[in-house]
Amino acid sequence: MIDDLDLGFDEPERGEKGRHRRSFVQRRSGKSGGRGKTIFALLMALVLLGGIGGGAFYGFDRVQNYFVTPDYDGAGTGEATVEVKQGALIADIGDALVAADVVKSTKAFIEAAEENALSKNIQPGVYKVRKQMSAEKALAMLLDRKNKVTNQVTIPEGRTAKDTYKLLSEKTKIPVKEFEAAAKDPEALGVPEWWFVRKDGKKVTKSIEGFLYPDTYEVAPKATAEGLLKDMVDNFLSVTGEMKFAEQVQEKRGGISPYEALIVASMAQAEAGNADDLGKIARVAYNRAYSGKFPCSCLEFDVSVNYYWQLTGKKTKASKDMTTADIRDPKNPYSTHAHPGLTPTPINNPGKQALQGAMDPPEGGWLFFVAIDKQGHSAFADTNAQHERNIEKAKQNGVL
């Protein structure tokens, strides 16, 4: 009777999906039973599937691959490098390992990761591993920091795209001009077209500025300018996606587009002397540009003047050294004294706190702010009279 035939399988418990397969794999590894019994079970399975005929060996191979996850044995040989990309899933890592002939199958790596709670701790980066390793040992190498090829570059918050290219070039030796060339088409780098929408009536200028998210990045051995900028854009999209930045702005900011909010975040990032004030400065920017309560709806932020000078290769100046002609130059499209509303593009690449502040600024009617202590904290005012008193405080504290 077939019911009495022992095929070498453990009886799975009800409701435990996949238990039957895992029991069989355990027997193959020697934890329970032997290889002979496994082969006997496979042969018997072939009998049940139609008998052993001319295609027996072909059928045996197919059935074996079905029941037994393809995996190499041992610690492997030689050396290989594998990149774990930002946001990669376990299956993505497994695919990269298979492509480099480190593990035999993605499935084997997934199963090894499922049995190791530490697998969630694999960090993005490039790792030295060996070819043709067991999935279990490959996972162990990825979890060992000693195997990580460290070549990192940190992009601080509020750096312009031009400054970012210089930092990347210094670390990678890739010429700045290659980053500039790659940045000419932000959509090709992954910025979705819908980001370049304005609701304030101004012409959209498509720029990579604002989308190069400040963070610490692993630089792969064969990195390219285009690849590095794509990684930064991907990171921006991941962070803003998790924050629901675009959705929250459209829902709560009264008709302001996400791109306009990104511009405001960059303004706040440039103006704030302290992270605590990022949201309040964003509120000042919104109040000046959109409330109709500030002369000409002009932001009057000096930082945007400097941005244009840097963009066009001119020397920048401290605010105290700027003349009236400097800040009110009508030929400077980034002069927020000469032109109402927001600038044509963001003026730097803001960090998460600045993005949060622009997405959800505190309520307030502030139209003015000034730094009042040496820690960079600002005082905010609704009226010019209040603002003048804050300026006096700043002078008393030796800030102005």
GROMACS .gro file of C-alpha atoms in nm, residues 15-395:
model
  381
   15GLY     CA    1  -0.104   2.525   0.914
   16GLU     CA    2   0.276   2.544   0.902
   17LYS     CA    3   0.335   2.641   0.538
   18GLY     CA    4   0.672   2.539   0.404
   19ARG     CA    5   0.758   2.303   0.696
   20HIS     CA    6   0.758   1.999   0.464
   21ARG     CA    7   1.029   2.151   0.242
   22ARG     CA    8   1.248   2.269   0.529
   23SER     CA    9   1.246   1.925   0.693
   24PHE     CA   10   1.377   1.771   0.372
   25VAL     CA   11   1.657   2.030   0.346
   26GLN     CA   12   1.762   1.958   0.703
   27ARG     CA   13   1.805   1.591   0.623
   28ARG     CA   14   2.028   1.673   0.328
   29SER     CA   15   2.255   1.882   0.550
   30GLY     CA   16   2.307   1.587   0.779
   31LYS     CA   17   2.112   1.716   1.075
   32SER     CA   18   1.860   1.435   1.039
   33GLY     CA   19   1.893   1.123   0.824
   34GLY     CA   20   2.140   1.061   0.540
   35ARG     CA   21   2.189   1.139   0.175
   36GLY     CA   22   2.102   0.782   0.080
   37LYS     CA   23   1.759   0.812   0.228
   38THR     CA   24   1.711   1.147   0.052
   39ILE     CA   25   1.801   0.999  -0.287
   40PHE     CA   26   1.573   0.703  -0.219
   41ALA     CA   27   1.291   0.945  -0.142
   42LEU     CA   28   1.350   1.134  -0.466
   43LEU     CA   29   1.357   0.813  -0.667
   44MET     CA   30   1.030   0.706  -0.511
   45ALA     CA   31   0.884   1.046  -0.590
   46LEU     CA   32   0.978   0.987  -0.954
   47VAL     CA   33   0.800   0.654  -0.944
   48LEU     CA   34   0.487   0.823  -0.816
   49LEU     CA   35   0.518   1.093  -1.086
   50GLY     CA   36   0.517   0.843  -1.367
   51GLY     CA   37   0.780   0.577  -1.329
   52ILE     CA   38   1.143   0.551  -1.426
   53GLY     CA   39   1.184   0.547  -1.798
   54GLY     CA   40   1.422   0.681  -2.059
   55GLY     CA   41   1.413   1.031  -1.901
   56ALA     CA   42   1.478   0.909  -1.549
   57PHE     CA   43   1.797   1.099  -1.489
   58TYR     CA   44   1.657   1.419  -1.641
   59GLY     CA   45   1.349   1.385  -1.425
   60PHE     CA   46   1.557   1.307  -1.118
   61ASP     CA   47   1.759   1.624  -1.165
   62ARG     CA   48   1.447   1.837  -1.201
   63VAL     CA   49   1.281   1.686  -0.898
   64GLN     CA   50   1.600   1.719  -0.692
   65ASN     CA   51   1.620   2.091  -0.775
   66TYR     CA   52   1.255   2.127  -0.681
   67PHE     CA   53   1.292   1.971  -0.338
   68VAL     CA   54   1.651   2.068  -0.252
   69THR     CA   55   1.753   2.435  -0.260
   70PRO     CA   56   2.064   2.472  -0.480
   71ASP     CA   57   2.352   2.576  -0.256
   72TYR     CA   58   2.731   2.553  -0.252
   73ASP     CA   59   2.910   2.374   0.033
   74GLY     CA   60   3.187   2.521   0.244
   75ALA     CA   61   3.360   2.855   0.278
   76GLY     CA   62   3.432   2.912  -0.090
   77THR     CA   63   3.755   3.010  -0.266
   78GLY     CA   64   3.921   3.316  -0.416
   79GLU     CA   65   3.773   3.663  -0.372
   80ALA     CA   66   3.476   3.859  -0.505
   81THR     CA   67   3.319   4.196  -0.425
   82VAL     CA   68   2.945   4.252  -0.394
   83GLU     CA   69   2.758   4.579  -0.348
   84VAL     CA   70   2.458   4.595  -0.116
   85LYS     CA   71   2.262   4.895  -0.237
   86GLN     CA   72   2.067   5.140  -0.021
   87GLY     CA   73   1.720   4.996   0.043
   88ALA     CA   74   1.807   4.651  -0.098
   89LEU     CA   75   1.583   4.364   0.011
   90ILE     CA   76   1.719   4.022   0.106
   91ALA     CA   77   1.617   3.891  -0.236
   92ASP     CA   78   1.803   4.179  -0.405
   93ILE     CA   79   2.117   4.093  -0.207
   94GLY     CA   80   2.074   3.727  -0.301
   95ASP     CA   81   2.049   3.820  -0.669
   96ALA     CA   82   2.372   4.022  -0.645
   97LEU     CA   83   2.548   3.728  -0.477
   98VAL     CA   84   2.430   3.487  -0.747
   99ALA     CA   85   2.544   3.725  -1.023
  100ALA     CA   86   2.894   3.728  -0.867
  101ASP     CA   87   2.889   3.345  -0.828
  102VAL     CA   88   2.916   3.377  -0.451
  103VAL     CA   89   2.606   3.170  -0.373
  104LYS     CA   90   2.436   2.918  -0.597
  105SER     CA   91   2.080   3.048  -0.566
  106THR     CA   92   1.887   3.345  -0.433
  107LYS     CA   93   1.653   3.101  -0.263
  108ALA     CA   94   1.940   2.955  -0.059
  109PHE     CA   95   2.037   3.302   0.063
  110ILE     CA   96   1.678   3.392   0.149
  111GLU     CA   97   1.644   3.073   0.354
  112ALA     CA   98   1.973   3.141   0.533
  113ALA     CA   99   1.854   3.494   0.614
  114GLU     CA  100   1.518   3.366   0.741
  115GLU     CA  101   1.701   3.146   0.991
  116ASN     CA  102   1.928   3.427   1.115
  117ALA     CA  103   1.760   3.715   1.299
  118LEU     CA  104   2.070   3.932   1.246
  119SER     CA  105   2.020   3.933   0.868
  120LYS     CA  106   1.821   4.256   0.899
  121ASN     CA  107   2.143   4.426   1.013
  122ILE     CA  108   2.318   4.401   0.675
  123GLN     CA  109   2.435   4.752   0.590
  124PRO     CA  110   2.460   4.912   0.244
  125GLY     CA  111   2.809   4.908   0.100
  126VAL     CA  112   3.064   4.700  -0.085
  127TYR     CA  113   3.181   4.373   0.071
  128LYS     CA  114   3.472   4.137   0.012
  129VAL     CA  115   3.344   3.780  -0.003
  130ARG     CA  116   3.450   3.451  -0.167
  131LYS     CA  117   3.320   3.269  -0.469
  132GLN     CA  118   3.102   2.959  -0.440
  133MET     CA  119   3.026   2.980  -0.069
  134SER     CA  120   2.738   2.827   0.118
  135ALA     CA  121   2.459   3.082   0.164
  136GLU     CA  122   2.499   3.057   0.541
  137LYS     CA  123   2.867   3.151   0.526
  138ALA     CA  124   2.806   3.428   0.271
  139LEU     CA  125   2.551   3.579   0.508
  140ALA     CA  126   2.804   3.562   0.793
  141MET     CA  127   3.058   3.753   0.581
  142LEU     CA  128   2.806   4.029   0.504
  143LEU     CA  129   2.732   4.063   0.875
  144ASP     CA  130   3.100   4.096   0.963
  145ARG     CA  131   3.204   4.463   0.941
  146LYS     CA  132   3.565   4.357   0.876
  147ASN     CA  133   3.461   4.249   0.526
  148LYS     CA  134   3.314   4.585   0.435
  149VAL     CA  135   3.517   4.789   0.187
  150THR     CA  136   3.511   5.132   0.349
  151ASN     CA  137   3.512   5.418   0.103
  152GLN     CA  138   3.262   5.668   0.232
  153VAL     CA  139   3.181   6.027   0.149
  154THR     CA  140   2.966   6.249   0.370
  155ILE     CA  141   2.760   6.527   0.215
  156PRO     CA  142   2.657   6.778   0.485
  157GLU     CA  143   2.311   6.934   0.492
  158GLY     CA  144   2.266   7.255   0.299
  159ARG     CA  145   2.548   7.206   0.047
  160THR     CA  146   2.479   7.329  -0.305
  161ALA     CA  147   2.505   7.094  -0.600
  162LYS     CA  148   2.834   7.261  -0.700
  163ASP     CA  149   2.981   7.202  -0.355
  164THR     CA  150   2.853   6.844  -0.364
  165TYR     CA  151   3.029   6.775  -0.693
  166LYS     CA  152   3.356   6.902  -0.545
  167LEU     CA  153   3.325   6.677  -0.238
  168LEU     CA  154   3.241   6.375  -0.452
  169SER     CA  155   3.526   6.450  -0.690
  170GLU     CA  156   3.779   6.479  -0.405
  171LYS     CA  157   3.676   6.137  -0.274
  172THR     CA  158   3.639   5.952  -0.603
  173LYS     CA  159   3.881   6.138  -0.835
  174ILE     CA  160   3.595   6.159  -1.086
  175PRO     CA  161   3.623   6.503  -1.253
  176VAL     CA  162   3.369   6.768  -1.147
  177LYS     CA  163   3.271   6.818  -1.511
  178GLU     CA  164   3.140   6.459  -1.522
  179PHE     CA  165   2.906   6.531  -1.233
  180GLU     CA  166   2.796   6.854  -1.401
  181ALA     CA  167   2.727   6.668  -1.724
  182ALA     CA  168   2.529   6.394  -1.548
  183ALA     CA  169   2.323   6.654  -1.358
  184LYS     CA  170   2.198   6.831  -1.671
  185ASP     CA  171   1.900   6.598  -1.693
  186PRO     CA  172   1.754   6.548  -1.344
  187GLU     CA  173   1.477   6.324  -1.474
  188ALA     CA  174   1.737   6.086  -1.620
  189LEU     CA  175   1.881   6.063  -1.268
  190GLY     CA  176   1.545   5.953  -1.134
  191VAL     CA  177   1.363   6.274  -1.034
  192PRO     CA  178   0.998   6.214  -1.133
  193GLU     CA  179   0.854   6.469  -1.375
  194TRP     CA  180   0.571   6.556  -1.135
  195TRP     CA  181   0.820   6.713  -0.894
  196PHE     CA  182   0.875   6.997  -1.141
  197VAL     CA  183   0.535   7.157  -1.093
  198ARG     CA  184   0.473   7.506  -0.954
  199LYS     CA  185   0.141   7.659  -0.854
  200ASP     CA  186   0.270   8.012  -0.794
  201GLY     CA  187   0.258   8.107  -1.161
  202LYS     CA  188   0.637   8.104  -1.206
  203LYS     CA  189   0.816   7.918  -1.484
  204VAL     CA  190   0.965   7.585  -1.377
  205THR     CA  191   1.342   7.555  -1.402
  206LYS     CA  192   1.438   7.189  -1.394
  207SER     CA  193   1.745   7.151  -1.177
  208ILE     CA  194   1.905   6.875  -0.972
  209GLU     CA  195   1.940   7.126  -0.687
  210GLY     CA  196   1.742   7.012  -0.385
  211PHE     CA  197   1.734   6.643  -0.484
  212LEU     CA  198   2.089   6.541  -0.385
  213TYR     CA  199   2.005   6.421  -0.037
  214PRO     CA  200   2.272   6.494   0.227
  215ASP     CA  201   2.396   6.175   0.388
  216THR     CA  202   2.695   5.941   0.414
  217TYR     CA  203   2.738   5.729   0.104
  218GLU     CA  204   2.942   5.422   0.021
  219VAL     CA  205   3.144   5.470  -0.295
  220ALA     CA  206   3.173   5.153  -0.502
  221PRO     CA  207   3.515   5.076  -0.658
  222LYS     CA  208   3.386   5.140  -1.011
  223ALA     CA  209   3.148   5.423  -0.925
  224THR     CA  210   3.043   5.670  -1.194
  225ALA     CA  211   2.923   6.028  -1.163
  226GLU     CA  212   2.582   5.929  -1.292
  227GLY     CA  213   2.557   5.633  -1.053
  228LEU     CA  214   2.650   5.837  -0.746
  229LEU     CA  215   2.400   6.113  -0.826
  230LYS     CA  216   2.131   5.852  -0.889
  231ASP     CA  217   2.199   5.704  -0.544
  232MET     CA  218   2.152   6.048  -0.388
  233VAL     CA  219   1.827   6.107  -0.577
  234ASP     CA  220   1.703   5.759  -0.477
  235ASN     CA  221   1.779   5.846  -0.115
  236PHE     CA  222   1.588   6.174  -0.145
  237LEU     CA  223   1.287   5.993  -0.288
  238SER     CA  224   1.302   5.728  -0.013
  239VAL     CA  225   1.323   5.985   0.268
  240THR     CA  226   1.052   6.212   0.131
  241GLY     CA  227   0.839   5.908   0.050
  242GLU     CA  228   0.860   5.780   0.408
  243MET     CA  229   0.774   6.129   0.533
  244LYS     CA  230   0.485   6.153   0.286
  245PHE     CA  231   0.632   6.493   0.205
  246ALA     CA  232   0.446   6.553  -0.122
  247GLU     CA  233   0.113   6.428   0.012
  248GLN     CA  234   0.134   6.632   0.333
  249VAL     CA  235   0.234   6.951   0.150
  250GLN     CA  236  -0.051   6.923  -0.099
  251GLU     CA  237  -0.299   6.845   0.177
  252LYS     CA  238  -0.193   7.102   0.438
  253ARG     CA  239  -0.007   7.389   0.273
  254GLY     CA  240  -0.301   7.546   0.092
  255GLY     CA  241  -0.225   7.495  -0.276
  256ILE     CA  242   0.155   7.508  -0.252
  257SER     CA  243   0.328   7.245  -0.466
  258PRO     CA  244   0.586   7.003  -0.324
  259TYR     CA  245   0.852   7.172  -0.538
  260GLU     CA  246   0.774   7.511  -0.382
  261ALA     CA  247   0.794   7.353  -0.036
  262LEU     CA  248   1.133   7.205  -0.132
  263ILE     CA  249   1.251   7.556  -0.225
  264VAL     CA  250   1.132   7.683   0.114
  265ALA     CA  251   1.314   7.396   0.289
  266SER     CA  252   1.637   7.498   0.115
  267MET     CA  253   1.586   7.861   0.218
  268ALA     CA  254   1.532   7.763   0.581
  269GLN     CA  255   1.836   7.534   0.569
  270ALA     CA  256   2.052   7.823   0.447
  271GLU     CA  257   1.916   8.084   0.690
  272ALA     CA  258   1.887   7.885   1.014
  273GLY     CA  259   2.173   7.910   1.258
  274ASN     CA  260   2.013   7.642   1.473
  275ALA     CA  261   1.808   7.336   1.379
  276ASP     CA  262   1.538   7.437   1.629
  277ASP     CA  263   1.446   7.732   1.407
  278LEU     CA  264   1.409   7.551   1.073
  279GLY     CA  265   1.030   7.523   1.092
  280LYS     CA  266   0.982   7.881   1.208
  281ILE     CA  267   1.197   8.020   0.927
  282ALA     CA  268   0.996   7.812   0.680
  283ARG     CA  269   0.684   7.974   0.825
  284VAL     CA  270   0.836   8.321   0.776
  285ALA     CA  271   0.909   8.232   0.412
  286TYR     CA  272   0.551   8.118   0.355
  287ASN     CA  273   0.413   8.429   0.528
  288ARG     CA  274   0.628   8.664   0.323
  289ALA     CA  275   0.571   8.496  -0.013
  290TYR     CA  276   0.205   8.398   0.011
  291SER     CA  277   0.017   8.595   0.278
  292GLY     CA  278   0.011   8.932   0.101
  293LYS     CA  279   0.118   9.096   0.430
  294PHE     CA  280   0.481   9.162   0.333
  295PRO     CA  281   0.599   9.431   0.087
  296CYS     CA  282   0.595   9.297  -0.272
  297SER     CA  283   0.569   8.943  -0.131
  298CYS     CA  284   0.951   8.937  -0.147
  299LEU     CA  285   1.143   8.697   0.076
  300GLU     CA  286   1.439   8.936   0.118
  301PHE     CA  287   1.681   8.654   0.202
  302ASP     CA  288   2.043   8.743   0.121
  303VAL     CA  289   2.146   8.377   0.090
  304SER     CA  290   1.978   8.344  -0.248
  305VAL     CA  291   2.191   8.627  -0.389
  306ASN     CA  292   2.504   8.433  -0.297
  307TYR     CA  293   2.361   8.120  -0.455
  308TYR     CA  294   2.337   8.286  -0.794
  309TRP     CA  295   2.687   8.427  -0.763
  310GLN     CA  296   2.822   8.079  -0.693
  311LEU     CA  297   2.617   7.936  -0.978
  312THR     CA  298   2.767   8.186  -1.222
  313GLY     CA  299   3.123   8.169  -1.090
  314LYS     CA  300   3.125   8.498  -0.903
  315LYS     CA  301   3.275   8.553  -0.559
  316THR     CA  302   3.024   8.533  -0.273
  317LYS     CA  303   2.998   8.782   0.013
  318ALA     CA  304   2.885   8.794   0.373
  319SER     CA  305   2.553   8.975   0.415
  320LYS     CA  306   2.721   9.267   0.595
  321ASP     CA  307   2.942   9.324   0.290
  322MET     CA  308   2.659   9.328   0.036
  323THR     CA  309   2.556   9.661  -0.111
  324THR     CA  310   2.202   9.768  -0.196
  325ALA     CA  311   2.293   9.723  -0.563
  326ASP     CA  312   2.405   9.367  -0.485
  327ILE     CA  313   2.087   9.256  -0.315
  328ARG     CA  314   1.845   9.444  -0.542
  329ASP     CA  315   2.002   9.355  -0.876
  330PRO     CA  316   1.704   9.293  -1.111
  331LYS     CA  317   1.929   9.088  -1.342
  332ASN     CA  318   1.984   8.835  -1.065
  333PRO     CA  319   1.688   8.593  -1.090
  334TYR     CA  320   1.766   8.470  -0.737
  335SER     CA  321   1.744   8.816  -0.582
  336THR     CA  322   1.454   8.783  -0.339
  337HIS     CA  323   1.471   9.160  -0.279
  338ALA     CA  324   1.416   9.246  -0.647
  339HIS     CA  325   1.174   8.964  -0.737
  340PRO     CA  326   0.859   8.861  -0.550
  341GLY     CA  327   0.792   8.509  -0.429
  342LEU     CA  328   1.021   8.208  -0.438
  343THR     CA  329   1.343   8.156  -0.631
  344PRO     CA  330   1.354   7.965  -0.963
  345THR     CA  331   1.493   7.652  -0.792
  346PRO     CA  332   1.603   7.536  -0.446
  347ILE     CA  333   1.930   7.700  -0.341
  348ASN     CA  334   2.087   7.394  -0.174
  349ASN     CA  335   2.011   7.037  -0.074
  350PRO     CA  336   1.818   7.041   0.255
  351GLY     CA  337   1.825   6.768   0.519
  352LYS     CA  338   1.535   6.588   0.681
  353GLN     CA  339   1.472   6.844   0.956
  354ALA     CA  340   1.450   7.127   0.704
  355LEU     CA  341   1.215   6.919   0.489
  356GLN     CA  342   1.003   6.845   0.795
  357GLY     CA  343   0.994   7.215   0.884
  358ALA     CA  344   0.876   7.313   0.536
  359MET     CA  345   0.622   7.031   0.525
  360ASP     CA  346   0.472   7.105   0.866
  361PRO     CA  347   0.588   7.443   1.004
  362PRO     CA  348   0.460   7.569   1.340
  363GLU     CA  349   0.170   7.813   1.328
  364GLY     CA  350   0.262   8.180   1.360
  365GLY     CA  351   0.224   8.518   1.196
  366TRP     CA  352   0.597   8.590   1.193
  367LEU     CA  353   0.734   8.809   0.918
  368PHE     CA  354   1.077   8.883   1.069
  369PHE     CA  355   1.361   8.697   1.239
  370VAL     CA  356   1.713   8.773   1.356
  371ALA     CA  357   1.985   8.568   1.528
  372ILE     CA  358   2.012   8.683   1.889
  373ASP     CA  359   2.276   8.459   2.049
  374LYS     CA  360   2.605   8.295   1.960
  375GLN     CA  361   2.441   7.953   1.947
  376GLY     CA  362   2.252   8.070   1.639
  377HIS     CA  363   1.902   8.088   1.787
  378SER     CA  364   1.672   8.343   1.625
  379ALA     CA  365   1.398   8.565   1.765
  380PHE     CA  366   1.081   8.596   1.557
  381ALA     CA  367   0.842   8.889   1.524
  382ASP     CA  368   0.509   8.973   1.363
  383THR     CA  369   0.578   9.345   1.334
  384ASN     CA  370   0.870   9.564   1.243
  385ALA     CA  371   0.862   9.728   1.590
  386GLN     CA  372   0.905   9.388   1.756
  387HIS     CA  373   1.179   9.307   1.510
  388GLU     CA  374   1.370   9.625   1.599
  389ARG     CA  375   1.363   9.528   1.967
  390ASN     CA  376   1.500   9.183   1.875
  391ILE     CA  377   1.779   9.351   1.679
  392GLU     CA  378   1.874   9.549   1.991
  393LYS     CA  379   1.892   9.219   2.186
  394ALA     CA  380   2.122   9.078   1.922
  395LYS     CA  381   2.348   9.382   1.952
   0.00000   0.00000   0.00000
